[in-house]
Tab-separated table of C-alpha atoms and ligand atoms in Angstrom:
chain	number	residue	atom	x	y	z
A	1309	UNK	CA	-3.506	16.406	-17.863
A	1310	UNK	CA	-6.801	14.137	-18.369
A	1311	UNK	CA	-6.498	11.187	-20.906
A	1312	UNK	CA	-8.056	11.790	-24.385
A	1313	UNK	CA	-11.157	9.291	-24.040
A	1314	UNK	CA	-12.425	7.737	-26.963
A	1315	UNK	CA	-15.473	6.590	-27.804
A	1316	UNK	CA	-15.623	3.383	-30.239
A	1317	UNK	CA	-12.866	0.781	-29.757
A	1318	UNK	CA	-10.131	0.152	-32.397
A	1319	UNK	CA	-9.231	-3.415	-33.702
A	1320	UNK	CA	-5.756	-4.093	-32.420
A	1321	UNK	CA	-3.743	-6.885	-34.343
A	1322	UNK	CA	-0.849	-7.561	-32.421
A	1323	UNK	CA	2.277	-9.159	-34.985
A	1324	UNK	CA	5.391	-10.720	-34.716
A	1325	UNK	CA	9.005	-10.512	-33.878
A	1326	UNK	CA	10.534	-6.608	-33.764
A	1327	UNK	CA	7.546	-4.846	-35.021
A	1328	UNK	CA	5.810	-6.748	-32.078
A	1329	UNK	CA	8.781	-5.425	-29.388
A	1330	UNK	CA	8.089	-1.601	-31.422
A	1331	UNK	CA	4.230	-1.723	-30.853
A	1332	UNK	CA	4.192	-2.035	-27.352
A	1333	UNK	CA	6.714	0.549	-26.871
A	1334	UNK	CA	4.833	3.086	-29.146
A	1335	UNK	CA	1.524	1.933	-27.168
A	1336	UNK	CA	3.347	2.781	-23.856
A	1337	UNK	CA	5.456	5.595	-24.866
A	1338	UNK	CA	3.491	7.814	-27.077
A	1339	UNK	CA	-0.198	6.352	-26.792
A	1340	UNK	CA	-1.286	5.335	-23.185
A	1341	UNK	CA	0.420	8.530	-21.506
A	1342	UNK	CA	-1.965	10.654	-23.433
A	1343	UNK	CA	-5.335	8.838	-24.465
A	1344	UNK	CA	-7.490	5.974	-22.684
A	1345	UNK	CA	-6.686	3.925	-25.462
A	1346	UNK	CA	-9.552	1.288	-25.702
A	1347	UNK	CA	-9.272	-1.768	-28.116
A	1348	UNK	CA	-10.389	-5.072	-28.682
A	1349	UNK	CA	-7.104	-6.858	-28.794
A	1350	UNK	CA	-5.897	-9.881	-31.549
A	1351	UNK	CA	-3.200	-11.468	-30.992
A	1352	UNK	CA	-2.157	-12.124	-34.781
A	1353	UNK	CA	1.149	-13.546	-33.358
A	1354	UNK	CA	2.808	-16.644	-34.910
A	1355	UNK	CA	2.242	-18.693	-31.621
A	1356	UNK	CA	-1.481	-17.833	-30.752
A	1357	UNK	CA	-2.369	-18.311	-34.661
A	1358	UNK	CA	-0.887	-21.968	-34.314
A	1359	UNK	CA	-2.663	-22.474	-30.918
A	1360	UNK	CA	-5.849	-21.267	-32.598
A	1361	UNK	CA	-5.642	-22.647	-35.866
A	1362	UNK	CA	-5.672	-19.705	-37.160
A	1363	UNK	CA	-9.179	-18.359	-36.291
A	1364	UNK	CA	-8.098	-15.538	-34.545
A	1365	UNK	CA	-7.169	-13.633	-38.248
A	1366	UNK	CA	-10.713	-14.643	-38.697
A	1367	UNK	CA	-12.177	-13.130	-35.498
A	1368	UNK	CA	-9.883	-9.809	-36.603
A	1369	UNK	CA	-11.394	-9.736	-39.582
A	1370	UNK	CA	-15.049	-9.967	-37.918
A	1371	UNK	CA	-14.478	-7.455	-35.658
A	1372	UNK	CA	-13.459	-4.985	-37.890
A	1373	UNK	CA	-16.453	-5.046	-40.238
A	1374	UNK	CA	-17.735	-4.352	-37.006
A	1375	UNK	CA	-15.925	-1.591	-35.407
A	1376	UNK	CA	-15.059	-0.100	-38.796
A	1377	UNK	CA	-11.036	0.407	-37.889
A	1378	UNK	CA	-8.363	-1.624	-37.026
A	1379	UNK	CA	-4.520	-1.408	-36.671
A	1380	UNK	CA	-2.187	-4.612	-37.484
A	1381	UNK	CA	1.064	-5.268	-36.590
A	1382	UNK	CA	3.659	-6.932	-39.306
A	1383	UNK	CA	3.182	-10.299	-39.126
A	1384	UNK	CA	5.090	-13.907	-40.303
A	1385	UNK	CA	4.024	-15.338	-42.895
A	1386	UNK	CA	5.449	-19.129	-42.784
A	1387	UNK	CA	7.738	-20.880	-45.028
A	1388	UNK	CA	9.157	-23.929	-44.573
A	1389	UNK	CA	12.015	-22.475	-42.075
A	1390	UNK	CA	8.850	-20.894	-40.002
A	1391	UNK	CA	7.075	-24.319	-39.770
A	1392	UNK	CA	10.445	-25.590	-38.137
A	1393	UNK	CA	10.806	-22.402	-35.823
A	1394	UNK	CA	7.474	-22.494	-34.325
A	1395	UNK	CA	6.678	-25.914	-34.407
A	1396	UNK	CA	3.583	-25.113	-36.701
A	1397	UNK	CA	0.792	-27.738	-36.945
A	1398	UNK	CA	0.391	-25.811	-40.677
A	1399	UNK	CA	1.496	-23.406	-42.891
A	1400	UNK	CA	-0.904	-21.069	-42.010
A	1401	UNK	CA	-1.676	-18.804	-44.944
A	1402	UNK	CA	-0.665	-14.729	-44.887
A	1403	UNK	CA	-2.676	-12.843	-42.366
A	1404	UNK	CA	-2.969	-10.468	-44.701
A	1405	UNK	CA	-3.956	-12.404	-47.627
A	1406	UNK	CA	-6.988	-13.700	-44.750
A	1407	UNK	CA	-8.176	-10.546	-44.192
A	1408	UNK	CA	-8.013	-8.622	-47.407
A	1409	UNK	CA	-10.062	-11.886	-48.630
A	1410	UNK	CA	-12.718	-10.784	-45.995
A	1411	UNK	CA	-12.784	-7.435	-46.255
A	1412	UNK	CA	-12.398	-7.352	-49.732
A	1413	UNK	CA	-9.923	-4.275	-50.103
A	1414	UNK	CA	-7.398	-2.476	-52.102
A	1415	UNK	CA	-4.035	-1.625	-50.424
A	1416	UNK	CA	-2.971	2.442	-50.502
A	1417	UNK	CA	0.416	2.567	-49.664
A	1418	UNK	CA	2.003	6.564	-49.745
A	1419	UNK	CA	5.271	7.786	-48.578
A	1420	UNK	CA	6.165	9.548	-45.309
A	1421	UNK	CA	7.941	13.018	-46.523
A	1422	UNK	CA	10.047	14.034	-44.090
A	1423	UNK	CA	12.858	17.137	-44.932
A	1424	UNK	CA	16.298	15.835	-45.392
A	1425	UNK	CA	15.302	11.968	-46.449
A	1426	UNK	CA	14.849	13.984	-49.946
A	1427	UNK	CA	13.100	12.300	-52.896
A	1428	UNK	CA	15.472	11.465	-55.866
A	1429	UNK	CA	12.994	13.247	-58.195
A	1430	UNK	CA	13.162	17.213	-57.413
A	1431	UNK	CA	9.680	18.274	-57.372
A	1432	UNK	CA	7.720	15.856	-55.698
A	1433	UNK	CA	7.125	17.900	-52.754
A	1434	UNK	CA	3.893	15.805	-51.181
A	1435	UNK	CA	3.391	12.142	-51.484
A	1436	UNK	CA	2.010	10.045	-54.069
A	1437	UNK	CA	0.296	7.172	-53.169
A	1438	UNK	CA	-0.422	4.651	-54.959
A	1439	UNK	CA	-3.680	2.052	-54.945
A	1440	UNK	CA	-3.033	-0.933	-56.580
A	1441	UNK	CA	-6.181	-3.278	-57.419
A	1442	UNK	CA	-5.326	-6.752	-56.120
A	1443	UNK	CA	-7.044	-8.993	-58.126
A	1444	UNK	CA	-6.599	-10.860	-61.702
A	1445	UNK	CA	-4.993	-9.829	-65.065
A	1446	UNK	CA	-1.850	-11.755	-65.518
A	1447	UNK	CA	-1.594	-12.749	-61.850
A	1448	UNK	CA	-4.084	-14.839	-62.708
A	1449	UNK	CA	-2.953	-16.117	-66.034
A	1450	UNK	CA	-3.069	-19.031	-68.269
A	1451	UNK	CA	0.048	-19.695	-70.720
A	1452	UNK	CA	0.539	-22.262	-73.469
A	1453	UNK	CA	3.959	-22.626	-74.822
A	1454	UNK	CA	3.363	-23.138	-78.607
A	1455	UNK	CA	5.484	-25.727	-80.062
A	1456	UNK	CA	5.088	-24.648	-83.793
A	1457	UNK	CA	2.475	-23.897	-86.686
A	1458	UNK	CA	-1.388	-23.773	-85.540
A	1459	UNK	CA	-4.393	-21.758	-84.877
A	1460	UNK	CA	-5.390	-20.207	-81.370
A	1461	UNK	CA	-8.519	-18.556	-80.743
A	1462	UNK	CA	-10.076	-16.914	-77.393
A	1463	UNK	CA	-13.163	-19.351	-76.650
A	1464	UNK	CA	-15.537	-18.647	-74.190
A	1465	UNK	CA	-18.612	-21.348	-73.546
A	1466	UNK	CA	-21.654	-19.501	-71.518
A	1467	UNK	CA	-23.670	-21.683	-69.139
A	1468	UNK	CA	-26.700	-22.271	-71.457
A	1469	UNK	CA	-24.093	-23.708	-74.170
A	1470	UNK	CA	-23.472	-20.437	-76.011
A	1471	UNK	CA	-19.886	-20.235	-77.308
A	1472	UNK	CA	-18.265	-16.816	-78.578
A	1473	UNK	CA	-14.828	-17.259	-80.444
A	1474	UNK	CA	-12.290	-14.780	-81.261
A	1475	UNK	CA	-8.951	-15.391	-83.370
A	1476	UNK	CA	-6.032	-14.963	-81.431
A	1477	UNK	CA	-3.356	-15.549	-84.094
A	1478	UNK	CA	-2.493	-18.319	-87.024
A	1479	UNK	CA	1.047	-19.125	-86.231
A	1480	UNK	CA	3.482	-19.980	-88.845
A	1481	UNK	CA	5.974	-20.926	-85.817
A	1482	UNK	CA	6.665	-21.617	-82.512
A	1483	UNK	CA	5.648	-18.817	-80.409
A	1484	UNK	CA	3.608	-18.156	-77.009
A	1485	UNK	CA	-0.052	-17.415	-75.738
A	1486	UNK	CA	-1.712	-15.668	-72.627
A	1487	UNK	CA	-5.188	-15.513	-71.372
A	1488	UNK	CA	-6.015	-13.190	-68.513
A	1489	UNK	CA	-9.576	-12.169	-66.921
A	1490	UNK	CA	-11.084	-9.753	-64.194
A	1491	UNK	CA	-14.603	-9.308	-63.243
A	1492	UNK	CA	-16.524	-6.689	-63.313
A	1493	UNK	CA	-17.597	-6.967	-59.620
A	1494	UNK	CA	-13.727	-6.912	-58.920
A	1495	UNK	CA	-13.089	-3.655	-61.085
A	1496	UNK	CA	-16.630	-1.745	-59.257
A	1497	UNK	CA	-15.091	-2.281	-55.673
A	1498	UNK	CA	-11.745	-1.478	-55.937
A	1499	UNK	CA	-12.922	1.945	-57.790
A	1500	UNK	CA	-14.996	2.426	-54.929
A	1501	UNK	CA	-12.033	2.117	-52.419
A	1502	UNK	CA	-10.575	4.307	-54.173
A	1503	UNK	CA	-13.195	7.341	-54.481
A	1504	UNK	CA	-13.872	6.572	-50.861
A	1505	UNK	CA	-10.004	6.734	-50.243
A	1506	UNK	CA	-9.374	10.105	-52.577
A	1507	UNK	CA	-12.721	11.069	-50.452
A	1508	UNK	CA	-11.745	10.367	-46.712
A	1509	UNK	CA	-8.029	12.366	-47.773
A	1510	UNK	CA	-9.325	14.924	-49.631
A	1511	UNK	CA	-6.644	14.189	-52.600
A	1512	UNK	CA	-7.156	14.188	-56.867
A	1513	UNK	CA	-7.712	10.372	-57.826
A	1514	UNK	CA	-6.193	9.535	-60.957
A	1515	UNK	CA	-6.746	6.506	-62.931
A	1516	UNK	CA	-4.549	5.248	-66.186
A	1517	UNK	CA	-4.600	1.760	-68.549
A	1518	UNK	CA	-4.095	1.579	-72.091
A	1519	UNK	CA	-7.550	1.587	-73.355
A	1520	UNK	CA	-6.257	2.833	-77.006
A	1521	UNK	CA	-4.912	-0.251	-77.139
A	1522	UNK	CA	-7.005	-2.847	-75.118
A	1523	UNK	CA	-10.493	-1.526	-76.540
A	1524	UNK	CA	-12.297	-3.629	-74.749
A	1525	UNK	CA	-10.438	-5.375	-71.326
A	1526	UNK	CA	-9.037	-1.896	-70.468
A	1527	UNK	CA	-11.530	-0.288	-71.972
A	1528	UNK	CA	-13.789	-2.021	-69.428
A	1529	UNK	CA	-11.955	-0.603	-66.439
A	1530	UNK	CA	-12.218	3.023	-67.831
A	1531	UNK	CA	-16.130	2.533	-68.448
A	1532	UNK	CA	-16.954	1.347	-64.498
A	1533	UNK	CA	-14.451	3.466	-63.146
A	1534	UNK	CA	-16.478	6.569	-64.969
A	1535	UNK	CA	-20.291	4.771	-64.433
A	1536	UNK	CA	-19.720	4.528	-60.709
A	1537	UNK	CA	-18.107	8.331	-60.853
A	1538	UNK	CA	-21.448	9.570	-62.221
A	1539	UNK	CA	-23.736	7.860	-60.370
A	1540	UNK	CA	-22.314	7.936	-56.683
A	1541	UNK	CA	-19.054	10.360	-56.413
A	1542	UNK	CA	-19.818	13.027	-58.690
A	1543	UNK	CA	-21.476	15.163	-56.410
A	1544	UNK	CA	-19.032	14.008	-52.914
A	1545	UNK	CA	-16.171	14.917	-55.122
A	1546	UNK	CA	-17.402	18.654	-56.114
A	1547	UNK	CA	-18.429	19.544	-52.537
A	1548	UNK	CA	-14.827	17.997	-51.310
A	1549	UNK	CA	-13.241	20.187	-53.790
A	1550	UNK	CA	-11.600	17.416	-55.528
A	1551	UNK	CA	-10.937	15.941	-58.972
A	1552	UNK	CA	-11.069	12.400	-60.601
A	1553	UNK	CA	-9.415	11.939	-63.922
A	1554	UNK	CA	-8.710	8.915	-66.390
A	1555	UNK	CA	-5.919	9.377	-68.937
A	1556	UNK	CA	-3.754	6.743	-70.950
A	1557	UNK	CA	-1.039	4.956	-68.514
A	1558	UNK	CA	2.258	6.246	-70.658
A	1559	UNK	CA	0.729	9.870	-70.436
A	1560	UNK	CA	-0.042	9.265	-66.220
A	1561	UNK	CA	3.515	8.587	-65.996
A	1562	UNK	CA	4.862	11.626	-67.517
A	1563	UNK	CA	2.650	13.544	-65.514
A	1564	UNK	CA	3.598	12.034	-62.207
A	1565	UNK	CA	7.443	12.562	-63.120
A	1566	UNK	CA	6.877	16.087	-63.537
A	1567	UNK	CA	3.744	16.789	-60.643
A	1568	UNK	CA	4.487	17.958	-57.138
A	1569	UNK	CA	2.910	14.870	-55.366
A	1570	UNK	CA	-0.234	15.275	-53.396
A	1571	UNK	CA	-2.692	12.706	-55.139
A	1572	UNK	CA	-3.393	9.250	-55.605
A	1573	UNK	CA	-2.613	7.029	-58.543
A	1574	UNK	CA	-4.816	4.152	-59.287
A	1575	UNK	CA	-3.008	1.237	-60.594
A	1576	UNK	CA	-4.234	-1.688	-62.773
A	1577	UNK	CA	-2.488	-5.143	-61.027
A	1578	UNK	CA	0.716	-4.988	-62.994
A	1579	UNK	CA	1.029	-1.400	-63.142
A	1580	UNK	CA	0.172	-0.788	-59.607
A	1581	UNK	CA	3.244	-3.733	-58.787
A	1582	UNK	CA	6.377	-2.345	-60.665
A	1583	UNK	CA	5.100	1.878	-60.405
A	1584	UNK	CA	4.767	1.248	-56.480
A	1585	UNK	CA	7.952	-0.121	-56.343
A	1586	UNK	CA	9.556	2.547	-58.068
A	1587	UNK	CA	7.780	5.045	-56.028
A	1588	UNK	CA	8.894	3.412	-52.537
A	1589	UNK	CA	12.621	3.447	-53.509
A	1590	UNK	CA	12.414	7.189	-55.194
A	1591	UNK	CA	10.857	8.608	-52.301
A	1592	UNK	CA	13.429	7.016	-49.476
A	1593	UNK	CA	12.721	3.482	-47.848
A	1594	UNK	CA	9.959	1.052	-46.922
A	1595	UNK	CA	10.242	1.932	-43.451
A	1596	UNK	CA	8.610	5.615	-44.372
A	1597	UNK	CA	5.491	4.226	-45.914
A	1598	UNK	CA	2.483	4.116	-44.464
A	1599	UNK	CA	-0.076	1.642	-46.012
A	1600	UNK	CA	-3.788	1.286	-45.290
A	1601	UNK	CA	-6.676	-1.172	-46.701
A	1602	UNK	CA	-9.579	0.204	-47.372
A	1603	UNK	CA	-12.542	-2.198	-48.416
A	1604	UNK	CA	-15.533	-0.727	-50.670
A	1605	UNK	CA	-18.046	-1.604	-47.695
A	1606	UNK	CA	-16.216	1.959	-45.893
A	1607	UNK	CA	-13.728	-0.247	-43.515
A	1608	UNK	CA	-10.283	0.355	-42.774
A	1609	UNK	CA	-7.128	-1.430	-41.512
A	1610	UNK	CA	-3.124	0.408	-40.951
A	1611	UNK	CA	-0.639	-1.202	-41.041
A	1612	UNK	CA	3.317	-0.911	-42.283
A	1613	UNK	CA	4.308	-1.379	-45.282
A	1614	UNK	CA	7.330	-3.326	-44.223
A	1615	UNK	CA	7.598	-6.931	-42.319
A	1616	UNK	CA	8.885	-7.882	-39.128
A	1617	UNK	CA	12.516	-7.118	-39.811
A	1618	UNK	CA	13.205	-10.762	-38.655
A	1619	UNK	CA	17.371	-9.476	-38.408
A	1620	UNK	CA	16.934	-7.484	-36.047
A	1621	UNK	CA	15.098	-9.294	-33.918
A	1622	UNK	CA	17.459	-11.974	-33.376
A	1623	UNK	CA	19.947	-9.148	-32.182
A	1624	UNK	CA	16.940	-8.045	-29.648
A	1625	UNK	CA	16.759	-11.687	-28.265
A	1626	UNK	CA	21.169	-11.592	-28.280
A	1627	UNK	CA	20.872	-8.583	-26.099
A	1628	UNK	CA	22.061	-6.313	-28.865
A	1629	UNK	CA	21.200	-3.068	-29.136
A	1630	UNK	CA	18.818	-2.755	-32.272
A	1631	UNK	CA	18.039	0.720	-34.093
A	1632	UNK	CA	15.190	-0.481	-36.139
A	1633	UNK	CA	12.840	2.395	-37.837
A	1634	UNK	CA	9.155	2.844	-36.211
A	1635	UNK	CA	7.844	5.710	-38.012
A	1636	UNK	CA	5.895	3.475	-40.514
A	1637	UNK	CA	3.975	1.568	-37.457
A	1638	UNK	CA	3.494	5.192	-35.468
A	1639	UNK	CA	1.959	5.914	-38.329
A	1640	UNK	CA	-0.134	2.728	-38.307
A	1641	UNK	CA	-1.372	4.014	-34.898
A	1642	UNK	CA	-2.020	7.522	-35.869
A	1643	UNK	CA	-3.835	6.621	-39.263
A	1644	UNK	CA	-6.485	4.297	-37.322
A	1645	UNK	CA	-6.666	6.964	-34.514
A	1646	UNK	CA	-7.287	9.790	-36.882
A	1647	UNK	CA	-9.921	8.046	-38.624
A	1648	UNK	CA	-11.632	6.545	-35.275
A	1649	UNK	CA	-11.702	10.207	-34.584
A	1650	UNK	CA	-13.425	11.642	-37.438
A	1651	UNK	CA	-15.834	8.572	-37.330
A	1652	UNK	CA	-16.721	9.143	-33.817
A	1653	UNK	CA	-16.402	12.905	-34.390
A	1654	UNK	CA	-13.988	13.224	-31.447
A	1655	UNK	CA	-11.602	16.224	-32.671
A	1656	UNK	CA	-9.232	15.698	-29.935
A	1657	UNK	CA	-8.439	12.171	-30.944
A	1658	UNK	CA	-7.734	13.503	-34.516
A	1659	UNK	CA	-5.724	16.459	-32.938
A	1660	UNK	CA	-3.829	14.194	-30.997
A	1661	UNK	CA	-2.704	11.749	-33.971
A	1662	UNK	CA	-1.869	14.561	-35.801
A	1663	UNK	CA	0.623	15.882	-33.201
A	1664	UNK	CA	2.411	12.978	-32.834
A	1665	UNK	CA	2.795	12.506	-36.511
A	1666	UNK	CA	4.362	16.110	-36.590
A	1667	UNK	CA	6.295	14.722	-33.361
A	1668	UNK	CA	7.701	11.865	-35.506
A	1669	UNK	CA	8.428	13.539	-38.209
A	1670	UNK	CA	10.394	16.673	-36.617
A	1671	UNK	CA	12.525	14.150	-34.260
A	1672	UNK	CA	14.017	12.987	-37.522
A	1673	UNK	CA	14.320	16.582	-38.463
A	1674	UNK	CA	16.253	17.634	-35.996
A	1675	UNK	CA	18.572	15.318	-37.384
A	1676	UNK	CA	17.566	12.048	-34.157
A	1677	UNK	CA	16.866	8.755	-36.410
A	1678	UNK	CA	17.763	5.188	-37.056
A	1679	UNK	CA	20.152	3.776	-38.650
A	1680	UNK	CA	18.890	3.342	-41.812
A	1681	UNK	CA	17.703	6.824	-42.299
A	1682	UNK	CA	21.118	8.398	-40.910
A	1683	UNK	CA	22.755	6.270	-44.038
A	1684	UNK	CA	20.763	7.845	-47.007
A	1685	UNK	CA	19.726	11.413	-44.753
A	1686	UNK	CA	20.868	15.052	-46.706
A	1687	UNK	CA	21.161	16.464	-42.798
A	1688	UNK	CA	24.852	16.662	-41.558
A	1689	UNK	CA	25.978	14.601	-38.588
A	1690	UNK	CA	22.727	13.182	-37.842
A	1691	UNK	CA	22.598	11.323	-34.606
A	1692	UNK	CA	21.985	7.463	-34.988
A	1693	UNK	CA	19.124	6.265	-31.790
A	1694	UNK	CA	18.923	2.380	-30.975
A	1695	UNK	CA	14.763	1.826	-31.357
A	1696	UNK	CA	13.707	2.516	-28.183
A	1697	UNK	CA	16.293	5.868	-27.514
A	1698	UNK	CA	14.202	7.139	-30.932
A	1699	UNK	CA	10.666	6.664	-29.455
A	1700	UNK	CA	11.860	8.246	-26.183
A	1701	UNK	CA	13.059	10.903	-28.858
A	1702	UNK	CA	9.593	11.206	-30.057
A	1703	UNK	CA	7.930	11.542	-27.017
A	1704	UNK	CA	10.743	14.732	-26.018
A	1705	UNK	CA	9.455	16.496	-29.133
A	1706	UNK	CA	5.934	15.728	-28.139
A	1707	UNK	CA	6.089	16.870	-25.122
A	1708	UNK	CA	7.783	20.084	-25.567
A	1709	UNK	CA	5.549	20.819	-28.886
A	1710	UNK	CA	2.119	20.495	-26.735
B	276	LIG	P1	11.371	-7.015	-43.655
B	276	LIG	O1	10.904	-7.384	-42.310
B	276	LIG	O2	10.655	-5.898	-44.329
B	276	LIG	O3	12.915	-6.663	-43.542
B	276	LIG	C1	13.840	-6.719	-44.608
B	276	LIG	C2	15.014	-5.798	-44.337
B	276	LIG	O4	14.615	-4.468	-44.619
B	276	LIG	C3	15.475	-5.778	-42.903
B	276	LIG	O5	16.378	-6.823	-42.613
B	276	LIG	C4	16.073	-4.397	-42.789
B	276	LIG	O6	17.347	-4.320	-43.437
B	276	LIG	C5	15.132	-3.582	-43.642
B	276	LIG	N1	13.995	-3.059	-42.860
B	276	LIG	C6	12.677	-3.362	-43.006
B	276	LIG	N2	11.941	-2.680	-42.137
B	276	LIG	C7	12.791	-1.931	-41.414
B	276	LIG	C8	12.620	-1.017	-40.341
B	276	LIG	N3	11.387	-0.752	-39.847
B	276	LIG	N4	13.700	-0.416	-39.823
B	276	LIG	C9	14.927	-0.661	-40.309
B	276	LIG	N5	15.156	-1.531	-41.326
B	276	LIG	C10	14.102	-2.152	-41.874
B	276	LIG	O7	11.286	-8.260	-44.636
B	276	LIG	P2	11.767	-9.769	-44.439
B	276	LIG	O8	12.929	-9.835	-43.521
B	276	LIG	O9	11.854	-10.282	-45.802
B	276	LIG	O10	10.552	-10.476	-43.744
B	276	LIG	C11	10.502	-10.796	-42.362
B	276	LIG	C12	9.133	-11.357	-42.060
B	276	LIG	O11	8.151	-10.359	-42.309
B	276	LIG	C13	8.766	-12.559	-42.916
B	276	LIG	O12	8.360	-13.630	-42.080
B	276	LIG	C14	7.590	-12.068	-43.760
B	276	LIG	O13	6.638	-13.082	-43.916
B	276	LIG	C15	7.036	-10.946	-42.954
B	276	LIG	N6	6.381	-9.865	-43.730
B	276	LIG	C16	5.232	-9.364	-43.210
B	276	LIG	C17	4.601	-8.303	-43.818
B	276	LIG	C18	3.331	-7.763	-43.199
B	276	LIG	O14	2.836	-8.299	-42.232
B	276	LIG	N7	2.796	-6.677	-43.698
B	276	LIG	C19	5.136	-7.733	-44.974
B	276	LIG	C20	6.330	-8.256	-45.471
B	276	LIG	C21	6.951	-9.321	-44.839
B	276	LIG	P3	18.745	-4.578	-42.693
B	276	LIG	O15	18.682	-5.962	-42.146
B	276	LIG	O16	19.725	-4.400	-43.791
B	276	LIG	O17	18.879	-3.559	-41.595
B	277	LIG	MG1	6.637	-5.749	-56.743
C-alpha cells in the first residue's frame, strides 16, 4: 500500500528518558509503516540541550511559528540531582516554560475516554477539557504579614506621577494582605486560544470567575472575554454551530458535575490548577490525557500530559521489562497529524490519525493494556502488555481495522 505523503513538515521535539524509548517505537511501529512522515527534527533531549546551551528549545520554538505544528516529547526538567546526572554546565530552565514563553499559549489538557477505564462521576460520557490561563493572579503575588494595628491601602503610581489609592482595610490586629495583577493583553490572548481552540474542535467554550464578587478584577476578564466574542468569534461560532457562555464559577461547577462532557472549560489561574486536577484523577490517570498548546497567533504544539516516567526508565536501562502507558504520546502524534492535515487540507492524513486513535483506544478495549490501566480497568481479566508488546498490540488492531 503507498505511504500517506504529506505536504508541510511537522516540528518534532524529541524528549527524554522512557517517553524518548516510546516515541521512536510509536514513530516506527504505527507512523513510518503507513505515512512518509516528514519533520524537521529537535532534539529537546537533556544531553543535546547541555551541548547546545540550550538553543535548540529556542530553534523549536522558531520553527514552529513557522511550520504552524509541532509534537514534543516529555522532557527533564533539572534539579539539582539532574545537574549531577548529566553533568549539566546549567540548570537549564523547563522546555516547556521556553516555549510557552515564545509562543505565548494556553495549555488544553482533556481526557482520553476509553470504555472500561470508567469516570468516577456517572454521566460524563465525553471529555471535558480544561484551558487554564497561565499567567498572574496569585501566582504572581505579593504578601505582607501584618504584625498588628495599621492602615493598608491598594496604591498604584502611573508614569506621569498620577497616584490612585484604594482602602484595603484598617486593622485593629494582626492579620494578612495580598496583592495580585493580570494584564489585559494577557486576559485578550488566552481568550483567543481559547475561541480558536473551542473553534478548531468544534466544542461549547465555557468561561466562569466570580465577577459578583470581584466587580472589577474578575469583572475585567468577563468584559474582554465578551468584547473579543463580539467583535471576532461571533459570527465563526454561529456558522460552526457552537456556543460560548460566561456564568459565575460556583454555578460552572454544578453544571459540569451534572453535564455529559463534550466542552471546554476555561479556567482563571487558580481555578484552572485545582479543577484540572480534579478532572485528571475523576476521569482515570495522567497517562490518558492528551494536552495541546495553542498560542493566540493560530500555532500549535502536542504533547503528554505526563513526564518522562524517570522509574521506569531505569528498569529499561536494567534490562527489565517495562509496561509503561503510550496512549497519551500516540495521541501527541495523532493530534499534530490531524491538524497538519486539516491545515494542509490532506484528508487522508486526518483519516489516518483518526484510525489509529480508534486503534489505540479499542486495543485497550479488548481488554490489552499496561499496567497501570489493568489496576483501576472495570473489564475482567484484562491482559497486562510490557510497552512495546502494547504498541505491537496497536498496530494488530490497526491493521485488521483498515
Ligand atoms: P512522571 O514522569 O509523570 O511519572 C510519575 C509516575 O507516574 C511514574 O513513576 C508512574 O508511576 C506514573 N506514570 C506517569 N506516566 C506514566 C505512563 N505513561 N505510564 C505508566 N505510568 C506513568 O513524573 P516524574 O517522575 O515526577 O517526573 C520525571 C521527569 O519528567 C522529571 O525530570 C520532570 O522534570 C519531567 N516532567 C516533564 C514533563 C513534560 O515534559 N511535559 C511533565 C512533567 C514532568 P509508577 O512509578 O508508580 O508506575
Ligand atoms: Mg495543580
Amino acid at each position: 500500500m503507498a505511504k500517506i505523503e504529506m505536504k508541510t513538515p511537522l516540528v518534532e521535539m524529541d524528549g527524554d528518558e522512557m517517553t524518548r524509548i516510546i516515541w521512536q517505537m510509536i514513530k516506527d511501529e504505527l507512523i513510518c509503516p503507513y505515512v512518509d512522515l516528514k519533520t524537521e527534527y529537535f532534539d529537546l533531549g537533556l544531553e543535546h540541550r547541555n551541548e547546545t546551551d540550550d538553543q535548540v528549545t529556542v530553534d523549536s520554538a522558531e520553527a514552529t511559528k513557522r511550520l504552524g505544528v509541532a509534537v514534543k516529547c516529555a522532557t527533564i526538567t533539572p534539579n539539582a540531582a539532574r545537574m549531577e546526572e548529566y553533568d549539566l554546565k546549567q540548570m537549564w530552565k523547563s522546555p516547556n516554560g521556553t516555549i510557552r514563553a515564545m509562543l505565548d499559549g494556553t495549555v488544553f489538557r482533556a481526557p482520553i475516554v476509553v470504555k472500561g477505564i470508567d469516570p468516577v462521576v456517572r454521566n460524563w460520557k465525553r471529555p471535558i477539557t480544561i484551558a487554564r490561563h497561565a499567567y498572574g493572579d496569585v501566582y504572581k503575588n505579593a504578601e505582607i504579614r501584618v504584625p498588628g494595628a495599621g492602615t493598608a491601602e491598594l496604591v498604584f503610581t502611573a508614569e506621569d506621577g498620577t497616584v490612585i489609592r484604594e482602602p484595603i482595610h484598617d486593622f485593629a490586629g494582626p492579620g494578612v494582605i495580598q496583592g495580585t495583577h493580570n494584564l489585559d493583553e494577557s486576559i485578550e490572548s488566552f481568550a483567543r486560544s481559547c475561541f480558536e481552540y473551542a473553534l478548531s474542535t468544534r466544542q461549547d467554550l465555557w468561561f466562569a470567575t466570580k465577577d459578583t464578587i470581584s466587580k472589577t478584577y474578575d469583572h475585567r476578564f468577563k468584559d474582554v472575554f465578551a468584547d473579543v466574542f463580539e467583535a471576532d468569534y461571533r459570527e465563526k461560532f454561529e456558522a460552526a454551530g457552537i456556543e460560548y457562555f460566561y456564568t459565575l464559577i460556583d454555578d460552572a461547577v454544578a453544571r459540569v458535575m451534572k453535564a455529559e462532557g463534550g466542552f471546554i472549560w476555561a479556567c482563571k489561574n487558580y481555578d484552572g490548577d485545582v479543577m484540572s486536577d480534579m478532572l485528571s484523577s475523576a476521569f482515570g490517570s495522567l497517562a490518558m490525557m492528551t494536552s495541546v498548546l495553542v498560542s493566540p497567533h493560530g500555532y500549535f504544539e502536542y504533547e503528554a500530559a505526563h513526564g518522562t516516567v524517570q522509574r521506569h526508565y531505569y528498569k529499561h536501562l536494567k534490562g527489565e521489562e517495562t509496561s509503561t502507558n503510550s496512549v497519551a504520546t500516540i495521541f501527541a502524534w495523532t493530534g499534530a497529524l490531524r491538524k497538519r492535515g486539516e491545515l494542509d487540507e490532506t484528508p487522508e492524513l486526518v483519516d489516518f490519525a483518526n484510525h489509529l486513535e480508534r486503534a489505540t483506544v479499542s486495543t485497550i478495549e479488548a481488554g490489552k493494556m499496561t499496567g497501570d490501566l489493568a489496576l483501576i480497568t472495570s473489564i475482567e481479566n484484562p491482559t497486562k502488555l510490557s510497552t512495546r508488546n502494547f504498541i505491537l498490540a496497536v498496530r494488530e488492531t490497526f491493521d485488521a481495522e483498515a
